[in-house]
């Protein structure tokens, strides 16, 4: 090594080492951020499913309460007489006879109404006539009656039309609520049935939200669009629909299980409430970090016609302050570890560079001194440096190889050599490239090439440089070249490449490498029509293993699963870890039946195999989905 170039080499090595550590840190933080985002998204999906199941239960409860009241023969009789009186007195609010029968119906259902309010949180009980929606008796507001809600109370209109029970969320003139609506029939002594009208039982979300909050430890709130509420509800009853904010969310707070929402709803730009789908975000607020989930709320008509816009949103939130703090601590600790590791590695690198420099310089000095004394000492120096040489005289067709060159190519000291012999030692896959480079050199191009050779069944790497002398007509006169055995350097290079494409924990290809292989197979599919199957694998309830046994157990389980997965693959297949407990498998040349059989065998093997961790045996199951490459697939996503 030249003495003047050493400082430059040292600086470049230090910079390269620093870049490597920066990239490792960036990859770790990126992976950590992706795992956090995936975890929050899964939590948001779980919260939405939990709410939707609870809403379905609440709707069925309202339907049951309405059915119970509508089944009372006395209620049926009074409701029927009220309809007859109303028809006789011209419809609308009716007259004196209608009012008397309305009061009698109210007195009949009032005790049950009080009990259902107390026990089930019932907020609305409403008798209505068809066609359309004509209010006869609002038990919850008996002074309001006789108004029509055609075009507003679609669930009432539909039950009046086809006389089938229905449930759903809908906004009326006084309240918004979860409702169950049933037809009311009158049965005479002869067994005949006569349809009278409908009975609606409705409630708010308050009790159900409080119950969900207590069960799963998350706040819930229901927000309704301001325009939706003010279009439907009479002005004097709008305060009953909760506080509202003209700015910020532009909404009414229908119900909430915690007080944070009352403070949040008026803050401008807090959520992009106009977007659809499940929305998840981290919200810093008053020294805490909240994970807020938002998804649309559709009323009865929106459930019938999904193309209609949502009438509001459901929000759920959990305190993630401790989780985020722990994540930040991990990031700081990782940065500290990387910094210490960099310092130690940098010191070792400098020591190795100085040691290598001294050693190389000493060997070069020794070789230079030996060259002045004997051609044999030159060959010895070549052997030490693993660099051979050759010399060609084209006019006499003489080609001389040094002893080190013969050793590198596995040729006996006294064996004749020529270009054909050299080419026979080149790896079959590299021969065309080497031959093309030599021919290009004879046309004036530089000759500096790395390729493989096969000697005694062993594959090794060499680097060749040559300088050719041509006459004015471009004919070869002579040549001088070197051959260096760079097998160890190549192995180090390949090992670094392997580390860059391998998941450190499981030893499987990492996400980037796996996706690159998928790109290659997809290209082969489009070019040659070759089939391939892709399997997505998720370890079920993996978080419970970490929560119960610790992250070390989770890591052991991931390595155990990776070993099972690797042992199940053919040479042509590839498996990869996409992140967390998510894995994928690419089955080249496999059809749906073959992929299905493989997936089932793998599923059974995982279910039957336990991972030993300390005194515990960890057993898990996996969920597997599969698909095939199709001609319409234009990218791996």
mmCIF file of C-alpha atoms in Angstrom, residues 7-386:
data_model
loop_
_atom_site.group_PDB
_atom_site.id
_atom_site.type_symbol
_atom_site.label_atom_id
_atom_site.label_comp_id
_atom_site.label_asym_id
_atom_site.label_seq_id
_atom_site.Cartn_x
_atom_site.Cartn_y
_atom_site.Cartn_z
ATOM 1 C CA UNK A 7 -4.953 8.504 5.196
ATOM 2 C CA UNK A 8 -7.457 8.551 2.350
ATOM 3 C CA UNK A 9 -8.144 4.835 2.750
ATOM 4 C CA UNK A 10 -8.596 5.286 6.521
ATOM 5 C CA UNK A 11 -11.062 8.162 6.046
ATOM 6 C CA UNK A 12 -13.052 6.314 3.389
ATOM 7 C CA UNK A 13 -13.195 3.185 5.559
ATOM 8 C CA UNK A 14 -14.436 5.200 8.535
ATOM 9 C CA UNK A 15 -17.093 6.916 6.437
ATOM 10 C CA UNK A 16 -18.230 3.583 4.974
ATOM 11 C CA UNK A 17 -18.413 2.015 8.423
ATOM 12 C CA UNK A 18 -20.442 4.963 9.725
ATOM 13 C CA UNK A 19 -22.841 4.653 6.783
ATOM 14 C CA UNK A 20 -23.301 0.952 7.501
ATOM 15 C CA UNK A 21 -24.240 1.669 11.123
ATOM 16 C CA UNK A 22 -26.548 4.511 10.082
ATOM 17 C CA UNK A 23 -28.317 2.227 7.608
ATOM 18 C CA UNK A 24 -28.671 -0.514 10.246
ATOM 19 C CA UNK A 25 -30.152 1.985 12.702
ATOM 20 C CA UNK A 26 -32.498 3.413 10.081
ATOM 21 C CA UNK A 27 -33.697 -0.069 9.121
ATOM 22 C CA UNK A 28 -34.324 -0.942 12.757
ATOM 23 C CA UNK A 29 -36.296 2.234 13.405
ATOM 24 C CA UNK A 30 -38.238 1.814 10.203
ATOM 25 C CA UNK A 31 -39.130 -1.760 11.155
ATOM 26 C CA UNK A 32 -40.103 -0.626 14.648
ATOM 27 C CA UNK A 33 -42.342 2.091 13.192
ATOM 28 C CA UNK A 34 -43.980 -0.381 10.781
ATOM 29 C CA UNK A 35 -44.665 -2.837 13.606
ATOM 30 C CA UNK A 36 -46.246 -0.033 15.652
ATOM 31 C CA UNK A 37 -48.440 1.061 12.737
ATOM 32 C CA UNK A 38 -49.537 -2.511 12.004
ATOM 33 C CA UNK A 39 -50.329 -3.086 15.677
ATOM 34 C CA UNK A 40 -52.419 0.095 15.854
ATOM 35 C CA UNK A 41 -54.236 -0.794 12.641
ATOM 36 C CA UNK A 42 -55.089 -4.263 13.957
ATOM 37 C CA UNK A 43 -56.312 -2.685 17.190
ATOM 38 C CA UNK A 44 -58.500 -0.256 15.210
ATOM 39 C CA UNK A 45 -60.032 -3.106 13.225
ATOM 40 C CA UNK A 46 -60.731 -5.011 16.455
ATOM 41 C CA UNK A 47 -62.390 -1.969 18.048
ATOM 42 C CA UNK A 48 -64.606 -1.506 14.977
ATOM 43 C CA UNK A 49 -65.657 -5.158 14.977
ATOM 44 C CA UNK A 50 -66.382 -5.036 18.722
ATOM 45 C CA UNK A 51 -68.578 -1.950 18.310
ATOM 46 C CA UNK A 52 -70.480 -3.394 15.362
ATOM 47 C CA UNK A 53 -71.230 -6.623 17.270
ATOM 48 C CA UNK A 54 -72.412 -4.605 20.278
ATOM 49 C CA UNK A 55 -74.606 -2.445 18.012
ATOM 50 C CA UNK A 56 -76.205 -5.563 16.518
ATOM 51 C CA UNK A 57 -76.965 -6.843 20.033
ATOM 52 C CA UNK A 58 -78.517 -3.495 20.962
ATOM 53 C CA UNK A 59 -80.720 -3.514 17.852
ATOM 54 C CA UNK A 60 -81.983 -7.003 18.669
ATOM 55 C CA UNK A 61 -82.758 -5.885 22.228
ATOM 56 C CA UNK A 62 -84.859 -2.992 20.911
ATOM 57 C CA UNK A 63 -86.656 -5.382 18.564
ATOM 58 C CA UNK A 64 -87.441 -7.725 21.463
ATOM 59 C CA UNK A 65 -88.829 -4.894 23.633
ATOM 60 C CA UNK A 66 -91.018 -3.588 20.807
ATOM 61 C CA UNK A 67 -92.293 -7.129 20.120
ATOM 62 C CA UNK A 68 -93.149 -7.614 23.806
ATOM 63 C CA UNK A 69 -95.285 -4.435 23.969
ATOM 64 C CA UNK A 70 -96.880 -5.075 20.546
ATOM 65 C CA UNK A 71 -97.959 -8.572 21.695
ATOM 66 C CA UNK A 72 -100.235 -7.195 24.468
ATOM 67 C CA UNK A 73 -103.873 -7.816 23.329
ATOM 68 C CA UNK A 74 -105.087 -4.708 25.183
ATOM 69 C CA UNK A 75 -102.462 -2.585 23.398
ATOM 70 C CA UNK A 76 -103.548 -4.070 20.061
ATOM 71 C CA UNK A 77 -107.213 -3.339 20.738
ATOM 72 C CA UNK A 78 -106.628 0.272 21.850
ATOM 73 C CA UNK A 79 -104.298 0.925 18.909
ATOM 74 C CA UNK A 80 -106.906 -0.450 16.477
ATOM 75 C CA UNK A 81 -109.718 1.650 17.974
ATOM 76 C CA UNK A 82 -107.443 4.707 17.814
ATOM 77 C CA UNK A 83 -106.857 4.143 14.085
ATOM 78 C CA UNK A 84 -110.609 3.833 13.454
ATOM 79 C CA UNK A 85 -111.286 7.032 15.406
ATOM 80 C CA UNK A 86 -108.504 8.886 13.594
ATOM 81 C CA UNK A 87 -109.901 7.875 10.195
ATOM 82 C CA UNK A 88 -113.380 8.998 11.246
ATOM 83 C CA UNK A 89 -112.060 12.359 12.493
ATOM 84 C CA UNK A 90 -110.110 13.212 9.332
ATOM 85 C CA UNK A 91 -106.564 11.976 10.047
ATOM 86 C CA UNK A 92 -103.685 14.107 11.262
ATOM 87 C CA UNK A 93 -103.897 14.669 15.028
ATOM 88 C CA UNK A 94 -107.582 13.582 15.016
ATOM 89 C CA UNK A 95 -110.273 14.878 17.336
ATOM 90 C CA UNK A 96 -111.692 14.287 20.799
ATOM 91 C CA UNK A 97 -112.377 10.562 20.370
ATOM 92 C CA UNK A 98 -108.857 10.001 18.998
ATOM 93 C CA UNK A 99 -107.372 11.948 21.937
ATOM 94 C CA UNK A 100 -109.344 9.876 24.457
ATOM 95 C CA UNK A 101 -108.139 6.603 22.948
ATOM 96 C CA UNK A 102 -104.576 7.940 22.706
ATOM 97 C CA UNK A 103 -104.673 8.717 26.433
ATOM 98 C CA UNK A 104 -106.003 5.233 27.155
ATOM 99 C CA UNK A 105 -103.173 3.650 25.126
ATOM 100 C CA UNK A 106 -100.638 5.806 26.984
ATOM 101 C CA UNK A 107 -102.054 4.725 30.349
ATOM 102 C CA UNK A 108 -101.861 1.057 29.237
ATOM 103 C CA UNK A 109 -98.162 1.152 28.227
ATOM 104 C CA UNK A 110 -96.892 3.720 30.780
ATOM 105 C CA UNK A 111 -95.961 1.149 33.497
ATOM 106 C CA UNK A 112 -94.029 -0.999 30.999
ATOM 107 C CA UNK A 113 -92.443 2.157 29.568
ATOM 108 C CA UNK A 114 -91.143 3.175 33.003
ATOM 109 C CA UNK A 115 -89.740 -0.301 33.656
ATOM 110 C CA UNK A 116 -88.016 -0.465 30.266
ATOM 111 C CA UNK A 117 -86.529 3.000 30.787
ATOM 112 C CA UNK A 118 -85.100 1.927 34.115
ATOM 113 C CA UNK A 119 -83.888 -1.552 33.157
ATOM 114 C CA UNK A 120 -82.846 -1.165 29.529
ATOM 115 C CA UNK A 121 -82.238 2.565 29.060
ATOM 116 C CA UNK A 122 -85.165 2.801 26.598
ATOM 117 C CA UNK A 123 -85.497 6.367 25.285
ATOM 118 C CA UNK A 124 -88.280 6.127 22.707
ATOM 119 C CA UNK A 125 -91.563 4.230 22.326
ATOM 120 C CA UNK A 126 -93.581 5.385 19.340
ATOM 121 C CA UNK A 127 -96.871 4.171 17.758
ATOM 122 C CA UNK A 128 -97.305 5.156 14.093
ATOM 123 C CA UNK A 129 -99.737 4.567 11.248
ATOM 124 C CA UNK A 130 -99.120 4.029 7.549
ATOM 125 C CA UNK A 131 -98.879 4.477 4.724
ATOM 126 C CA UNK A 132 -95.688 6.429 5.138
ATOM 127 C CA UNK A 133 -95.112 7.553 8.711
ATOM 128 C CA UNK A 134 -97.877 9.282 10.740
ATOM 129 C CA UNK A 135 -97.148 9.783 14.463
ATOM 130 C CA UNK A 136 -99.987 8.574 16.687
ATOM 131 C CA UNK A 137 -98.446 8.385 20.166
ATOM 132 C CA UNK A 138 -94.944 9.253 21.311
ATOM 133 C CA UNK A 139 -94.882 7.657 24.750
ATOM 134 C CA UNK A 140 -91.606 9.466 25.472
ATOM 135 C CA UNK A 141 -93.144 12.848 24.443
ATOM 136 C CA UNK A 142 -96.924 12.371 24.563
ATOM 137 C CA UNK A 143 -97.673 16.025 23.802
ATOM 138 C CA UNK A 144 -96.214 15.666 20.287
ATOM 139 C CA UNK A 145 -98.411 13.752 17.798
ATOM 140 C CA UNK A 146 -100.173 13.981 14.467
ATOM 141 C CA UNK A 147 -97.105 14.961 12.403
ATOM 142 C CA UNK A 148 -95.974 13.073 9.319
ATOM 143 C CA UNK A 149 -92.348 12.008 8.806
ATOM 144 C CA UNK A 150 -92.587 10.713 5.247
ATOM 145 C CA UNK A 151 -89.170 10.843 3.607
ATOM 146 C CA UNK A 152 -87.456 11.084 7.011
ATOM 147 C CA UNK A 153 -88.300 7.881 8.920
ATOM 148 C CA UNK A 154 -87.567 5.326 6.187
ATOM 149 C CA UNK A 155 -87.508 2.348 8.546
ATOM 150 C CA UNK A 156 -91.098 3.153 9.624
ATOM 151 C CA UNK A 157 -92.225 3.533 6.015
ATOM 152 C CA UNK A 158 -90.674 0.178 5.038
ATOM 153 C CA UNK A 159 -92.268 -1.753 7.924
ATOM 154 C CA UNK A 160 -95.634 -0.119 7.165
ATOM 155 C CA UNK A 161 -95.211 -1.163 3.541
ATOM 156 C CA UNK A 162 -94.222 -4.832 3.831
ATOM 157 C CA UNK A 163 -95.057 -5.464 7.530
ATOM 158 C CA UNK A 164 -91.661 -7.068 8.289
ATOM 159 C CA UNK A 165 -89.692 -6.239 11.495
ATOM 160 C CA UNK A 166 -86.566 -4.121 11.006
ATOM 161 C CA UNK A 167 -83.739 -2.615 13.026
ATOM 162 C CA UNK A 168 -81.318 0.221 12.462
ATOM 163 C CA UNK A 169 -80.044 3.624 13.524
ATOM 164 C CA UNK A 170 -82.184 6.576 12.467
ATOM 165 C CA UNK A 171 -82.790 10.213 13.391
ATOM 166 C CA UNK A 172 -86.306 11.392 14.133
ATOM 167 C CA UNK A 173 -87.956 14.690 15.008
ATOM 168 C CA UNK A 174 -86.865 14.502 18.672
ATOM 169 C CA UNK A 175 -84.075 11.923 19.075
ATOM 170 C CA UNK A 176 -81.528 9.963 17.156
ATOM 171 C CA UNK A 177 -81.359 6.375 18.275
ATOM 172 C CA UNK A 178 -80.917 2.668 17.704
ATOM 173 C CA UNK A 179 -84.349 1.368 16.881
ATOM 174 C CA UNK A 180 -86.329 -1.821 16.563
ATOM 175 C CA UNK A 181 -89.612 -1.535 14.607
ATOM 176 C CA UNK A 182 -92.315 -4.232 14.479
ATOM 177 C CA UNK A 183 -95.755 -4.457 12.873
ATOM 178 C CA UNK A 184 -98.746 -4.450 15.260
ATOM 179 C CA UNK A 185 -101.570 -6.899 14.445
ATOM 180 C CA UNK A 186 -105.063 -7.239 15.842
ATOM 181 C CA UNK A 187 -106.473 -10.769 16.174
ATOM 182 C CA UNK A 188 -110.242 -11.187 16.544
ATOM 183 C CA UNK A 189 -112.063 -14.057 18.256
ATOM 184 C CA UNK A 190 -112.483 -15.867 14.945
ATOM 185 C CA UNK A 191 -108.735 -16.055 14.409
ATOM 186 C CA UNK A 192 -108.518 -13.331 11.772
ATOM 187 C CA UNK A 193 -105.503 -10.953 11.669
ATOM 188 C CA UNK A 194 -105.655 -7.273 10.827
ATOM 189 C CA UNK A 195 -102.616 -5.026 10.373
ATOM 190 C CA UNK A 196 -102.933 -1.826 12.413
ATOM 191 C CA UNK A 197 -99.622 0.054 12.283
ATOM 192 C CA UNK A 198 -96.122 -0.148 13.688
ATOM 193 C CA UNK A 199 -94.469 0.195 17.099
ATOM 194 C CA UNK A 200 -90.945 1.514 17.465
ATOM 195 C CA UNK A 201 -88.632 1.058 20.479
ATOM 196 C CA UNK A 202 -85.452 3.118 20.504
ATOM 197 C CA UNK A 203 -82.520 3.927 22.751
ATOM 198 C CA UNK A 204 -79.312 5.917 22.744
ATOM 199 C CA UNK A 205 -75.754 4.619 22.619
ATOM 200 C CA UNK A 206 -74.906 5.793 26.160
ATOM 201 C CA UNK A 207 -75.404 2.555 28.089
ATOM 202 C CA UNK A 208 -73.794 0.411 25.383
ATOM 203 C CA UNK A 209 -70.775 2.709 25.098
ATOM 204 C CA UNK A 210 -70.261 2.708 28.859
ATOM 205 C CA UNK A 211 -70.433 -1.104 28.867
ATOM 206 C CA UNK A 212 -67.884 -1.356 26.031
ATOM 207 C CA UNK A 213 -65.592 1.105 27.817
ATOM 208 C CA UNK A 214 -65.672 -1.005 30.970
ATOM 209 C CA UNK A 215 -65.182 -4.325 29.126
ATOM 210 C CA UNK A 216 -62.263 -3.456 26.828
ATOM 211 C CA UNK A 217 -60.765 -0.338 28.404
ATOM 212 C CA UNK A 218 -61.327 2.066 25.526
ATOM 213 C CA UNK A 219 -63.327 5.276 25.274
ATOM 214 C CA UNK A 220 -66.149 5.368 22.698
ATOM 215 C CA UNK A 221 -68.147 8.228 21.212
ATOM 216 C CA UNK A 222 -70.762 8.665 18.487
ATOM 217 C CA UNK A 223 -70.700 11.916 16.489
ATOM 218 C CA UNK A 224 -73.435 12.924 14.039
ATOM 219 C CA UNK A 225 -73.084 15.356 11.144
ATOM 220 C CA UNK A 226 -74.477 18.753 12.087
ATOM 221 C CA UNK A 227 -76.378 19.016 8.782
ATOM 222 C CA UNK A 228 -77.938 15.583 9.341
ATOM 223 C CA UNK A 229 -79.259 16.426 12.825
ATOM 224 C CA UNK A 230 -80.532 19.891 11.927
ATOM 225 C CA UNK A 231 -82.310 18.551 8.833
ATOM 226 C CA UNK A 232 -84.302 15.987 10.819
ATOM 227 C CA UNK A 233 -84.755 17.156 14.445
ATOM 228 C CA UNK A 234 -87.187 19.891 15.521
ATOM 229 C CA UNK A 235 -85.195 22.930 16.619
ATOM 230 C CA UNK A 236 -86.416 22.940 20.236
ATOM 231 C CA UNK A 237 -85.318 19.305 20.663
ATOM 232 C CA UNK A 238 -81.833 19.594 19.150
ATOM 233 C CA UNK A 239 -80.159 20.144 22.569
ATOM 234 C CA UNK A 240 -81.365 16.630 23.481
ATOM 235 C CA UNK A 241 -79.026 15.312 20.777
ATOM 236 C CA UNK A 242 -75.997 16.468 22.793
ATOM 237 C CA UNK A 243 -73.502 19.354 22.501
ATOM 238 C CA UNK A 244 -72.343 20.373 19.067
ATOM 239 C CA UNK A 245 -69.448 22.216 17.431
ATOM 240 C CA UNK A 246 -69.917 24.469 14.426
ATOM 241 C CA UNK A 247 -66.141 24.495 13.834
ATOM 242 C CA UNK A 248 -63.725 21.612 14.130
ATOM 243 C CA UNK A 249 -65.719 18.449 13.537
ATOM 244 C CA UNK A 250 -68.968 20.249 12.583
ATOM 245 C CA UNK A 251 -70.961 17.662 14.492
ATOM 246 C CA UNK A 252 -73.263 16.778 17.385
ATOM 247 C CA UNK A 253 -72.005 14.553 20.208
ATOM 248 C CA UNK A 254 -74.702 11.882 20.306
ATOM 249 C CA UNK A 255 -73.064 9.817 23.080
ATOM 250 C CA UNK A 256 -69.694 9.324 24.771
ATOM 251 C CA UNK A 257 -68.266 7.133 27.501
ATOM 252 C CA UNK A 258 -65.537 9.608 28.549
ATOM 253 C CA UNK A 259 -65.195 13.360 28.927
ATOM 254 C CA UNK A 260 -62.133 13.756 26.673
ATOM 255 C CA UNK A 261 -64.377 13.812 23.616
ATOM 256 C CA UNK A 262 -66.219 16.928 24.815
ATOM 257 C CA UNK A 263 -62.891 18.783 24.861
ATOM 258 C CA UNK A 264 -61.672 17.352 21.560
ATOM 259 C CA UNK A 265 -64.745 17.854 19.379
ATOM 260 C CA UNK A 266 -64.433 21.624 19.218
ATOM 261 C CA UNK A 267 -60.780 21.638 18.160
ATOM 262 C CA UNK A 268 -60.420 22.614 14.504
ATOM 263 C CA UNK A 269 -58.747 20.059 12.265
ATOM 264 C CA UNK A 270 -58.565 17.360 14.924
ATOM 265 C CA UNK A 271 -59.681 14.589 12.546
ATOM 266 C CA UNK A 272 -60.220 14.391 8.768
ATOM 267 C CA UNK A 273 -63.809 13.366 9.385
ATOM 268 C CA UNK A 274 -64.721 13.509 5.710
ATOM 269 C CA UNK A 275 -62.700 10.405 4.785
ATOM 270 C CA UNK A 276 -64.279 6.953 4.640
ATOM 271 C CA UNK A 277 -63.002 3.622 5.977
ATOM 272 C CA UNK A 278 -61.252 2.904 9.263
ATOM 273 C CA UNK A 279 -58.957 5.748 10.266
ATOM 274 C CA UNK A 280 -56.201 5.371 12.888
ATOM 275 C CA UNK A 281 -53.915 8.038 14.312
ATOM 276 C CA UNK A 282 -51.832 8.914 17.371
ATOM 277 C CA UNK A 283 -53.030 12.098 19.063
ATOM 278 C CA UNK A 284 -50.756 13.940 21.547
ATOM 279 C CA UNK A 285 -52.957 15.857 24.004
ATOM 280 C CA UNK A 286 -52.174 17.400 27.405
ATOM 281 C CA UNK A 287 -49.031 15.371 27.985
ATOM 282 C CA UNK A 288 -50.534 12.067 26.913
ATOM 283 C CA UNK A 289 -50.604 10.153 23.625
ATOM 284 C CA UNK A 290 -53.927 8.652 22.547
ATOM 285 C CA UNK A 291 -54.577 6.125 19.811
ATOM 286 C CA UNK A 292 -57.754 7.354 18.115
ATOM 287 C CA UNK A 293 -59.788 5.109 15.809
ATOM 288 C CA UNK A 294 -62.565 6.528 13.656
ATOM 289 C CA UNK A 295 -64.948 4.707 11.321
ATOM 290 C CA UNK A 296 -68.228 5.739 9.640
ATOM 291 C CA UNK A 297 -71.673 5.338 11.165
ATOM 292 C CA UNK A 298 -74.436 4.578 8.674
ATOM 293 C CA UNK A 299 -78.106 4.949 9.428
ATOM 294 C CA UNK A 300 -80.816 2.548 8.340
ATOM 295 C CA UNK A 301 -81.049 4.022 4.841
ATOM 296 C CA UNK A 302 -77.259 3.955 4.494
ATOM 297 C CA UNK A 303 -77.237 0.231 5.346
ATOM 298 C CA UNK A 304 -79.854 -0.378 2.656
ATOM 299 C CA UNK A 305 -77.966 1.741 0.107
ATOM 300 C CA UNK A 306 -74.177 1.715 0.825
ATOM 301 C CA UNK A 307 -73.587 4.414 -1.817
ATOM 302 C CA UNK A 308 -75.177 7.001 0.502
ATOM 303 C CA UNK A 309 -72.767 9.032 2.677
ATOM 304 C CA UNK A 310 -72.370 8.238 6.356
ATOM 305 C CA UNK A 311 -74.471 10.221 8.862
ATOM 306 C CA UNK A 312 -71.735 10.327 11.461
ATOM 307 C CA UNK A 313 -68.749 8.568 12.926
ATOM 308 C CA UNK A 314 -67.822 6.298 15.778
ATOM 309 C CA UNK A 315 -64.610 7.165 17.612
ATOM 310 C CA UNK A 316 -62.689 4.913 19.992
ATOM 311 C CA UNK A 317 -59.524 5.845 21.847
ATOM 312 C CA UNK A 318 -56.972 4.323 24.205
ATOM 313 C CA UNK A 319 -54.116 5.853 26.184
ATOM 314 C CA UNK A 320 -50.843 4.795 24.532
ATOM 315 C CA UNK A 321 -48.555 7.093 26.526
ATOM 316 C CA UNK A 322 -46.696 4.205 28.181
ATOM 317 C CA UNK A 323 -46.397 2.275 24.911
ATOM 318 C CA UNK A 324 -44.938 5.257 23.043
ATOM 319 C CA UNK A 325 -42.599 6.068 25.935
ATOM 320 C CA UNK A 326 -41.358 2.482 25.970
ATOM 321 C CA UNK A 327 -40.834 2.647 22.207
ATOM 322 C CA UNK A 328 -38.831 5.857 22.534
ATOM 323 C CA UNK A 329 -36.707 4.257 25.255
ATOM 324 C CA UNK A 330 -35.995 1.343 22.942
ATOM 325 C CA UNK A 331 -34.985 3.727 20.174
ATOM 326 C CA UNK A 332 -32.643 5.636 22.494
ATOM 327 C CA UNK A 333 -31.140 2.425 23.824
ATOM 328 C CA UNK A 334 -30.655 1.103 20.294
ATOM 329 C CA UNK A 335 -28.951 4.344 19.250
ATOM 330 C CA UNK A 336 -26.654 4.093 22.262
ATOM 331 C CA UNK A 337 -25.786 0.453 21.511
ATOM 332 C CA UNK A 338 -25.105 1.261 17.865
ATOM 333 C CA UNK A 339 -22.922 4.208 18.859
ATOM 334 C CA UNK A 340 -20.877 2.060 21.255
ATOM 335 C CA UNK A 341 -20.637 -0.717 18.675
ATOM 336 C CA UNK A 342 -19.513 1.800 16.054
ATOM 337 C CA UNK A 343 -16.828 3.191 18.343
ATOM 338 C CA UNK A 344 -15.493 -0.282 19.132
ATOM 339 C CA UNK A 345 -15.637 -1.368 15.497
ATOM 340 C CA UNK A 346 -13.993 1.853 14.361
ATOM 341 C CA UNK A 347 -11.142 1.321 16.805
ATOM 342 C CA UNK A 348 -10.721 -2.260 15.670
ATOM 343 C CA UNK A 349 -10.836 -1.171 12.019
ATOM 344 C CA UNK A 350 -8.133 1.430 12.543
ATOM 345 C CA UNK A 351 -5.956 -1.092 14.353
ATOM 346 C CA UNK A 352 -6.467 -3.612 11.552
ATOM 347 C CA UNK A 353 -5.702 -1.002 8.894
ATOM 348 C CA UNK A 354 -2.493 0.061 10.595
ATOM 349 C CA UNK A 355 -1.534 -3.548 11.223
ATOM 350 C CA UNK A 356 -2.367 -4.511 7.657
ATOM 351 C CA UNK A 357 -0.506 -1.520 6.315
ATOM 352 C CA UNK A 358 2.605 -2.402 8.270
ATOM 353 C CA UNK A 359 2.344 -6.049 7.288
ATOM 354 C CA UNK A 360 1.743 -5.336 3.621
ATOM 355 C CA UNK A 361 4.434 -2.754 3.489
ATOM 356 C CA UNK A 362 6.857 -5.174 5.109
ATOM 357 C CA UNK A 363 5.969 -7.925 2.630
ATOM 358 C CA UNK A 364 6.236 -5.552 -0.324
ATOM 359 C CA UNK A 365 9.603 -4.305 0.895
ATOM 360 C CA UNK A 366 10.820 -7.870 1.330
ATOM 361 C CA UNK A 367 9.532 -8.885 -2.105
ATOM 362 C CA UNK A 368 11.128 -5.846 -3.742
ATOM 363 C CA UNK A 369 14.484 -6.676 -2.191
ATOM 364 C CA UNK A 370 14.140 -10.304 -3.250
ATOM 365 C CA UNK A 371 13.294 -9.350 -6.835
ATOM 366 C CA UNK A 372 16.634 -7.692 -7.211
ATOM 367 C CA UNK A 373 18.358 -10.953 -6.330
ATOM 368 C CA UNK A 374 16.381 -13.781 -8.003
ATOM 369 C CA UNK A 375 13.463 -14.602 -10.356
ATOM 370 C CA UNK A 376 12.525 -17.353 -7.809
ATOM 371 C CA UNK A 377 12.028 -14.757 -5.041
ATOM 372 C CA UNK A 378 9.478 -13.020 -7.269
ATOM 373 C CA UNK A 379 7.446 -16.202 -7.506
ATOM 374 C CA UNK A 380 7.619 -16.589 -3.728
ATOM 375 C CA UNK A 381 6.329 -13.059 -3.270
ATOM 376 C CA UNK A 382 3.522 -13.803 -5.724
ATOM 377 C CA UNK A 383 2.628 -16.866 -3.686
ATOM 378 C CA UNK A 384 2.506 -14.847 -0.472
ATOM 379 C CA UNK A 385 0.292 -12.197 -2.078
ATOM 380 C CA UNK A 386 -1.641 -14.847 -4.036
#
